[in-house]
Amino acid sequence: MAQLSDDCFAFGGELMAVDRALSLLAERIGPVTGTERAGLGDALGRILAEEVVAPFDVPPHDNSAVDGYAVFFDDLDPAGDTRLPVTARVPAGRALGRPGRRGEAVRIFTGAPMPEGFDTVLMQEDCRTDGGDVLIPAGIKRGANRRKAGEDIREGQVILTSGRRLRPEDIGLLASIGRTALELRRPLRAAVFSTGDEVREPGAPLEPGCIYDANRYVLISALRQLGCAVTDLGILPDRVEDVRAALASASRDHDVLVTSGGVSTGEEDHVKGAVEAEGALHFWRLAIKPGRPVALGRVGTAALIGLPGNPVAVLVTFQRVARPILLRLMGAAADEPPLFPVRAEFAYKKKAGRREYVRVRLSRGADGGLTAVKHPREGAGILSSMVESDGLVELPEELTRVEPGMTVQFLPFSEVR
Ligand code: AMP
Ligand code: MG
């Protein structure tokens, strides 16, 4: 007797574990983009394609960490106030031009080079002045408030390695060693399609039975955020000839093609067939929910990432499957986003053998720890549930149930941008 299924994931055939698919791909995929020279101002978010070695120490000179008085520690009375004449003034950007002398104090400002010999700086707030003298209380430590040359970066040190996705602090570090230009990976050229006869462009009339295209806007935005040069190739109808022609044409001038919809086994799902006809399909069913049908393959020389149609599945598979592939293609060093242990505030049942992602919002528990509150709506089409969540709880393949109070692994959306 035939049995009706209420689980759209329950159908036969081998499912591939997410990690296995990713490690297989990791062996096959390397950077596809060449390199180019770019200015420091254009480097944010780009992938560094060189190893950067510091040509000198940063800071280049010992300097004062505060506004105050530079002295010889050995001139200070360990038991009471010390009176020293203030003989010179060294603002930032100037040098005293001579070594410090025993028995004197020099007025010095934050960042100003320490005159040779002096080893300690008193904060001005801790001292009193009297005419041309400074009165220094006991109790300061030798070497206080003195920043050493090279304490940030040593000459010859590798400060950034090839494959780094450059962050604002990286750009600052490069500036601090005087760099103006860098060798970077050329941006990955990505083409994005939606598929589906029901899918309409926002702004166009919405005929009965149709929906507006959310996925393409999700994907274009997510790809841009990763630093890809994105071409928007619109919406494809559910016709295998059209899908084939569009994929073949886009494969000629893109590094990667990203589609959504049309990758299930239905009669109206033509991405899989089109990829088989125009290129090669590596795998197309992953043990992941939401998401399962994910097509990974190649069309011409372009990589093909065929994501599911439901918007939540698009986002989850983009973050967990497409993103690591794209980063590899871009030449980025492997970057596994960290998962954070939090307490589940929900009960949940799942099938063994597939990885599931639960949309959650974080809340502060009574003990001050973070708890994960499950979004009340679970459907893979409920895009607002993503908007109302902070991230995903990742439930591993072997797990079958979550009980409230259990520790689960939380992936913030901010870690997969
Ligand atoms: P499919 O995998 O093509 O059967 O699509 C699965 C579900 O996702 C269907 O309900 C589609 O209408 C929906 N869907 C497909 N493409 C999009 C899109 N671009 N934006 C929003 N929903 C979509
Ligand atoms: Mg469809």
Coordinates of C-alpha atoms and ligand atoms in Angstrom, one line a residue:
M1 CA 0.0 0.0 0.0
A2 CA 1.3 3.4 -0.9
Q3 CA 2.0 5.6 1.9
L4 CA 1.5 9.4 1.8
S5 CA 4.4 11.4 3.1
D6 CA 4.1 14.5 5.2
D7 CA 7.8 15.0 5.0
C8 CA 9.0 16.5 1.8
F9 CA 12.6 15.3 2.6
A10 CA 11.5 11.6 2.8
F11 CA 12.4 10.2 -0.5
G12 CA 14.7 7.6 -1.7
G13 CA 18.2 7.8 -3.0
E14 CA 21.5 8.7 -1.4
L15 CA 21.9 11.9 0.5
M16 CA 25.4 13.3 0.9
A17 CA 26.5 14.7 4.3
V18 CA 27.2 18.4 4.1
D19 CA 30.8 18.1 5.5
R20 CA 31.6 15.3 3.0
A21 CA 30.4 17.3 0.1
L22 CA 32.4 20.3 1.3
S23 CA 35.6 18.4 1.8
L24 CA 35.2 16.7 -1.6
L25 CA 34.8 20.1 -3.1
A26 CA 37.7 21.6 -1.1
E27 CA 40.0 19.0 -2.7
R28 CA 38.8 20.0 -6.2
I29 CA 38.4 23.7 -5.9
G30 CA 41.1 26.3 -5.9
P31 CA 41.3 30.0 -6.6
V32 CA 40.0 30.8 -10.1
T33 CA 40.8 34.5 -10.2
G34 CA 44.0 36.1 -11.2
T35 CA 45.6 38.9 -9.3
E36 CA 45.7 42.7 -9.8
R37 CA 47.4 45.6 -8.1
A38 CA 45.1 47.9 -6.1
G39 CA 45.4 50.9 -3.8
L40 CA 44.9 50.5 -0.1
G41 CA 41.7 52.5 -0.2
D42 CA 40.1 49.9 -2.5
A43 CA 41.2 46.9 -0.6
L44 CA 38.5 46.5 2.1
G45 CA 36.8 43.1 1.8
R46 CA 39.1 42.0 -1.0
I47 CA 41.3 38.9 -0.9
L48 CA 45.0 39.5 -0.3
A49 CA 47.2 37.7 -2.9
E50 CA 50.6 38.2 -1.3
E51 CA 52.4 37.7 2.0
V52 CA 53.1 41.0 3.6
V53 CA 56.3 41.4 5.5
A54 CA 57.0 44.5 7.7
P55 CA 60.0 46.5 6.4
F56 CA 60.7 48.1 9.8
D57 CA 59.5 48.2 13.4
V58 CA 56.2 49.7 14.3
P59 CA 56.3 52.0 16.2
P60 CA 59.7 52.9 14.8
H61 CA 60.8 54.5 18.0
D62 CA 60.3 54.2 21.8
N63 CA 57.6 56.7 22.7
S64 CA 55.5 58.0 25.5
A65 CA 52.1 56.5 26.1
V66 CA 50.8 59.6 28.0
D67 CA 51.2 63.3 28.4
G68 CA 53.6 63.8 31.3
Y69 CA 57.3 63.9 32.2
A70 CA 60.1 61.6 31.0
V71 CA 62.7 60.7 33.6
F72 CA 65.4 58.3 34.7
F73 CA 63.8 55.9 37.1
D74 CA 67.0 55.8 39.1
D75 CA 66.6 59.5 39.8
L76 CA 63.4 58.9 41.7
D77 CA 63.2 58.7 45.5
P78 CA 61.5 55.4 46.3
A79 CA 60.3 56.7 49.7
G80 CA 58.9 60.2 49.0
D81 CA 58.5 63.1 46.4
T82 CA 61.3 63.8 44.0
R83 CA 61.8 67.4 42.7
L84 CA 63.4 67.6 39.2
P85 CA 63.9 70.7 36.9
V86 CA 61.9 70.5 33.7
T87 CA 64.5 71.4 31.1
A88 CA 62.9 70.7 27.7
R89 CA 59.6 70.0 25.9
V90 CA 59.1 67.2 23.3
P91 CA 55.7 67.2 21.5
A92 CA 54.6 64.4 19.2
G93 CA 56.4 64.4 15.9
R94 CA 59.6 66.1 17.3
A95 CA 62.7 64.6 18.7
L96 CA 64.7 66.1 21.6
G97 CA 67.8 66.0 19.6
R98 CA 70.1 64.9 22.4
P99 CA 70.0 62.1 25.0
G100 CA 68.3 62.7 28.4
R101 CA 70.5 63.7 31.3
R102 CA 70.5 62.4 34.8
G103 CA 68.8 64.8 37.2
E104 CA 66.4 66.4 34.7
A105 CA 62.8 65.8 33.6
V106 CA 61.5 66.5 30.1
R107 CA 58.0 67.5 29.4
I108 CA 56.7 64.9 26.9
F109 CA 53.5 64.2 25.1
T110 CA 51.7 61.1 23.9
G111 CA 53.4 59.5 20.9
A112 CA 56.5 61.7 21.2
P113 CA 59.8 59.8 20.9
M114 CA 61.5 59.0 24.2
P115 CA 64.8 60.8 24.4
E116 CA 67.6 58.2 24.7
G117 CA 68.4 57.3 28.3
F118 CA 65.0 58.1 29.9
D119 CA 63.2 54.9 30.8
T120 CA 60.0 56.0 32.6
V121 CA 57.2 58.5 32.1
L122 CA 55.1 60.1 34.8
M123 CA 51.5 61.0 33.9
Q124 CA 51.0 64.7 34.2
E125 CA 47.9 64.0 36.4
D126 CA 50.1 62.3 39.0
C127 CA 52.6 65.2 39.3
R128 CA 52.6 68.7 40.7
T129 CA 54.6 71.6 39.2
D130 CA 56.4 74.3 41.2
G131 CA 57.9 77.1 39.1
G132 CA 60.2 75.3 36.7
D133 CA 60.2 72.0 38.7
V134 CA 58.1 69.0 38.7
L135 CA 57.3 67.1 42.0
I136 CA 57.0 63.4 41.4
P137 CA 55.4 61.2 44.0
A138 CA 56.9 57.8 44.9
G139 CA 55.4 54.6 43.7
I140 CA 55.9 54.6 39.9
K141 CA 57.3 51.4 38.3
R142 CA 60.4 51.4 36.2
G143 CA 59.5 51.6 32.5
A144 CA 56.0 52.9 33.1
N145 CA 54.2 54.6 30.3
R146 CA 57.0 53.9 27.8
R147 CA 56.0 52.2 24.6
K148 CA 58.8 50.2 23.0
A149 CA 59.8 50.4 19.4
G150 CA 58.5 47.3 17.5
E151 CA 56.0 46.5 20.2
D152 CA 53.2 46.4 17.6
I153 CA 55.1 44.9 14.6
R154 CA 58.7 43.7 14.3
E155 CA 60.8 44.3 11.2
G156 CA 60.7 41.1 9.1
Q157 CA 57.5 39.8 10.6
V158 CA 54.8 38.4 8.3
I159 CA 51.8 40.7 9.2
L160 CA 49.2 39.3 6.8
T161 CA 49.2 36.1 4.7
S162 CA 47.8 35.4 1.2
G163 CA 44.1 34.6 1.2
R164 CA 43.2 37.0 3.9
R165 CA 39.8 38.7 3.4
L166 CA 40.8 42.2 4.4
R167 CA 39.2 43.9 7.3
P168 CA 39.4 47.5 8.4
E169 CA 42.0 46.7 11.0
D170 CA 44.1 45.0 8.3
I171 CA 44.0 48.0 6.1
G172 CA 45.2 50.1 9.1
L173 CA 48.0 47.7 9.8
L174 CA 49.1 47.9 6.1
A175 CA 49.0 51.7 6.3
S176 CA 51.1 51.6 9.5
I177 CA 54.0 49.9 7.5
G178 CA 53.6 52.5 4.8
R179 CA 52.0 50.4 2.1
T180 CA 50.0 52.2 -0.6
A181 CA 49.3 49.3 -3.0
L182 CA 48.6 45.6 -2.7
E183 CA 48.4 42.5 -4.8
L184 CA 44.8 41.3 -4.6
R185 CA 42.7 38.6 -6.2
R186 CA 40.5 39.9 -9.0
P187 CA 36.8 39.8 -7.8
L188 CA 35.0 36.6 -8.6
R189 CA 32.6 37.2 -11.5
A190 CA 29.2 35.7 -10.5
A191 CA 26.1 35.4 -12.5
V192 CA 22.8 35.1 -10.8
F193 CA 19.5 33.6 -12.1
S194 CA 16.1 32.9 -10.7
T195 CA 14.0 30.1 -12.2
G196 CA 10.3 29.6 -12.2
D197 CA 7.3 30.4 -14.4
E198 CA 5.6 31.9 -11.3
V199 CA 8.4 34.2 -10.4
R200 CA 8.0 37.9 -11.3
E201 CA 10.2 40.9 -11.2
P202 CA 9.3 43.3 -8.3
G203 CA 7.5 46.3 -9.9
A204 CA 5.9 44.2 -12.7
P205 CA 2.2 43.3 -12.4
L206 CA 1.6 40.3 -10.1
E207 CA -0.7 38.0 -12.0
P208 CA -2.7 35.3 -10.2
G209 CA -0.6 32.5 -9.0
C210 CA 2.6 34.5 -9.2
I211 CA 5.1 35.7 -6.6
Y212 CA 7.8 38.3 -6.6
D213 CA 11.4 37.3 -7.0
A214 CA 13.0 37.4 -3.5
N215 CA 15.8 35.0 -4.1
R216 CA 17.7 36.9 -6.7
Y217 CA 17.8 39.9 -4.5
V218 CA 19.0 37.8 -1.5
L219 CA 21.7 36.2 -3.7
I220 CA 22.9 39.4 -5.4
S221 CA 23.2 41.1 -2.0
A222 CA 24.9 38.2 -0.4
L223 CA 27.4 37.8 -3.3
R224 CA 28.2 41.5 -3.3
Q225 CA 28.8 41.4 0.4
L226 CA 31.3 38.6 -0.2
G227 CA 33.0 40.8 -2.7
C228 CA 31.9 39.3 -5.9
A229 CA 31.3 41.2 -9.1
V230 CA 27.7 40.2 -9.8
T231 CA 25.8 40.1 -13.0
D232 CA 22.0 40.0 -12.7
L233 CA 20.7 37.7 -15.4
G234 CA 17.1 37.9 -14.4
I235 CA 14.4 35.2 -14.2
L236 CA 14.4 32.0 -16.4
P237 CA 11.2 30.2 -17.3
D238 CA 10.7 26.5 -16.5
R239 CA 11.9 25.4 -19.9
V240 CA 15.0 23.3 -20.1
E241 CA 16.1 24.8 -23.5
D242 CA 16.0 28.3 -21.9
V243 CA 17.9 27.2 -18.8
R244 CA 20.5 25.4 -20.9
A245 CA 21.0 28.4 -23.2
A246 CA 21.3 30.9 -20.3
L247 CA 23.7 28.7 -18.4
A248 CA 25.9 28.1 -21.4
S249 CA 26.0 31.7 -22.4
A250 CA 26.8 33.0 -18.8
S251 CA 29.5 30.3 -18.4
R252 CA 31.6 32.0 -21.0
D253 CA 32.3 35.2 -19.0
H254 CA 31.7 34.3 -15.4
D255 CA 33.6 32.3 -12.8
V256 CA 30.5 31.0 -11.1
L257 CA 26.8 30.7 -11.9
V258 CA 24.3 30.8 -9.0
T259 CA 20.7 29.8 -9.5
S260 CA 17.7 29.3 -7.3
G261 CA 14.8 27.0 -7.8
G262 CA 14.3 24.2 -10.2
V263 CA 16.7 21.7 -8.6
S264 CA 14.2 19.3 -7.2
T265 CA 13.1 16.1 -9.0
G266 CA 9.8 17.6 -10.3
E267 CA 8.9 17.7 -13.9
E268 CA 9.2 21.4 -13.8
D269 CA 12.7 21.4 -12.3
H270 CA 15.1 21.9 -15.1
V271 CA 18.3 23.2 -13.6
K272 CA 19.7 19.8 -12.9
G273 CA 18.9 18.5 -16.4
A274 CA 20.4 21.6 -18.0
V275 CA 23.6 21.3 -16.0
E276 CA 23.9 17.6 -17.0
A277 CA 23.4 18.5 -20.6
E278 CA 25.7 21.5 -20.7
G279 CA 28.4 20.5 -18.2
A280 CA 28.7 18.1 -15.3
L281 CA 26.8 17.7 -12.1
H282 CA 28.8 16.5 -9.1
F283 CA 26.2 16.1 -6.5
W284 CA 22.8 17.4 -6.1
R285 CA 21.2 16.1 -3.0
L286 CA 22.6 17.1 0.4
A287 CA 21.5 15.8 3.8
I288 CA 20.5 19.3 4.9
K289 CA 17.3 20.8 6.1
P290 CA 16.1 23.3 5.0
G291 CA 17.7 22.9 1.6
R292 CA 18.3 19.4 0.5
P293 CA 18.3 19.8 -3.2
V294 CA 21.5 21.7 -3.9
A295 CA 23.1 21.2 -7.3
L296 CA 26.9 21.6 -7.5
G297 CA 28.7 21.2 -10.7
R298 CA 30.3 22.9 -13.7
V299 CA 29.1 24.5 -16.9
G300 CA 32.0 25.1 -19.3
T301 CA 34.7 26.5 -17.1
A302 CA 32.3 28.1 -14.7
A303 CA 31.3 26.5 -11.4
L304 CA 27.6 26.0 -10.9
I305 CA 25.8 26.3 -7.6
G306 CA 22.1 25.5 -7.9
L307 CA 20.3 26.4 -4.8
P308 CA 16.7 25.4 -3.9
G309 CA 13.7 27.6 -4.5
N310 CA 12.4 28.3 -1.1
P311 CA 13.9 31.6 0.2
V312 CA 14.9 30.2 3.7
A313 CA 16.5 27.2 2.0
V314 CA 18.3 29.6 -0.3
L315 CA 19.8 31.5 2.6
V316 CA 20.8 28.5 4.7
T317 CA 22.4 26.7 1.8
F318 CA 24.1 29.9 0.7
Q319 CA 25.6 30.4 4.1
R320 CA 26.6 26.8 4.8
V321 CA 27.3 25.4 1.3
A322 CA 27.7 28.1 -1.3
R323 CA 29.8 30.5 0.9
P324 CA 32.7 28.2 1.6
I325 CA 32.8 27.2 -2.1
L326 CA 32.7 30.9 -3.2
L327 CA 35.4 31.8 -0.8
R328 CA 37.7 29.1 -2.1
L329 CA 37.0 30.2 -5.7
M330 CA 37.8 33.7 -4.6
G331 CA 41.2 32.6 -3.3
A332 CA 40.3 33.2 0.4
A333 CA 41.9 31.1 3.0
A334 CA 39.6 28.5 4.6
D335 CA 37.4 30.3 7.0
E336 CA 35.1 28.2 9.1
P337 CA 32.7 30.4 10.9
P338 CA 32.7 29.7 14.7
L339 CA 29.7 28.2 16.3
F340 CA 28.9 29.3 19.8
P341 CA 27.4 27.0 22.5
V342 CA 24.1 28.4 23.8
R343 CA 21.2 26.8 25.8
A344 CA 18.2 25.7 23.8
E345 CA 14.9 27.1 25.0
F346 CA 13.0 24.8 22.8
A347 CA 12.2 21.1 22.2
Y348 CA 12.7 19.8 18.7
K349 CA 12.6 16.4 17.0
K350 CA 14.6 15.5 13.9
K351 CA 15.6 12.6 11.7
A352 CA 19.0 11.0 12.2
G353 CA 21.2 11.2 9.1
R354 CA 20.7 14.8 8.1
R355 CA 21.9 18.1 9.4
E356 CA 19.2 20.6 10.4
Y357 CA 19.2 24.3 10.9
V358 CA 16.7 25.9 13.3
R359 CA 16.1 29.6 13.1
V360 CA 16.6 31.2 16.5
R361 CA 16.7 34.5 18.3
L362 CA 19.1 35.0 21.2
S363 CA 17.8 35.9 24.6
R364 CA 19.5 36.4 28.0
G365 CA 18.7 33.6 30.5
A366 CA 18.1 34.1 34.2
D367 CA 21.7 33.1 34.9
G368 CA 23.0 35.7 32.4
G369 CA 23.9 33.0 29.8
L370 CA 22.6 33.2 26.2
T371 CA 19.6 31.0 25.3
A372 CA 18.3 30.2 21.8
V373 CA 14.6 30.8 21.3
K374 CA 13.2 29.0 18.3
H375 CA 11.3 31.1 15.7
P376 CA 7.7 29.9 15.9
R377 CA 7.3 29.4 12.2
E378 CA 9.4 26.7 10.4
G379 CA 8.4 26.7 6.7
A380 CA 11.2 27.0 4.2
G381 CA 9.2 29.7 2.4
I382 CA 8.9 32.0 5.5
L383 CA 11.5 34.6 4.7
S384 CA 10.3 36.9 7.5
S385 CA 11.4 34.2 10.0
M386 CA 15.0 34.8 8.9
V387 CA 14.5 38.6 9.3
E388 CA 13.3 38.0 12.8
S389 CA 16.1 35.6 13.8
D390 CA 19.7 36.3 14.9
G391 CA 21.1 33.1 13.4
L392 CA 20.8 29.3 13.2
V393 CA 21.2 26.5 15.6
E394 CA 23.1 23.7 13.8
L395 CA 21.8 20.2 14.8
P396 CA 24.3 17.5 13.8
E397 CA 23.4 14.5 11.7
E398 CA 23.3 12.0 14.5
L399 CA 21.1 14.0 16.9
T400 CA 17.4 13.1 17.0
R401 CA 16.0 15.4 19.6
V402 CA 16.6 18.7 21.4
E403 CA 15.3 19.1 24.9
P404 CA 15.0 22.5 26.6
G405 CA 18.2 23.3 28.6
M406 CA 20.4 21.3 26.2
T407 CA 23.5 23.0 24.9
V408 CA 23.3 23.6 21.1
Q409 CA 25.6 25.2 18.6
F410 CA 24.6 28.7 17.4
L411 CA 25.8 30.3 14.2
P412 CA 25.2 34.0 14.1
F413 CA 24.2 35.4 10.7
S414 CA 27.0 38.0 11.3
E415 CA 29.6 35.2 11.0
V416 CA 28.6 34.2 7.5
R417 CA 28.5 37.6 5.8
Ligands
AMP1 P1 11.2 25.1 -6.8 O1 12.4 24.5 -6.1 O2 11.5 25.7 -8.1 O3 10.1 24.1 -6.9 O4 10.7 26.2 -5.8 C1 10.4 25.9 -4.5 C2 9.5 27.1 -3.9 O5 10.3 28.3 -3.9 C3 8.3 27.4 -4.7 O6 7.2 27.7 -3.8 C4 8.7 28.6 -5.5 O7 7.6 29.4 -5.9 C5 9.6 29.3 -4.5 N1 10.5 30.2 -5.3 C6 11.3 29.8 -6.3 N2 12.0 30.8 -6.8 C7 11.7 31.8 -6.0 C8 12.2 33.2 -6.0 N3 13.1 33.6 -6.8 N4 11.7 34.0 -5.0 C9 10.8 33.6 -4.1 N5 10.3 32.3 -4.1 C10 10.8 31.4 -5.0
MG2 MG 10.4 26.3 -9.7

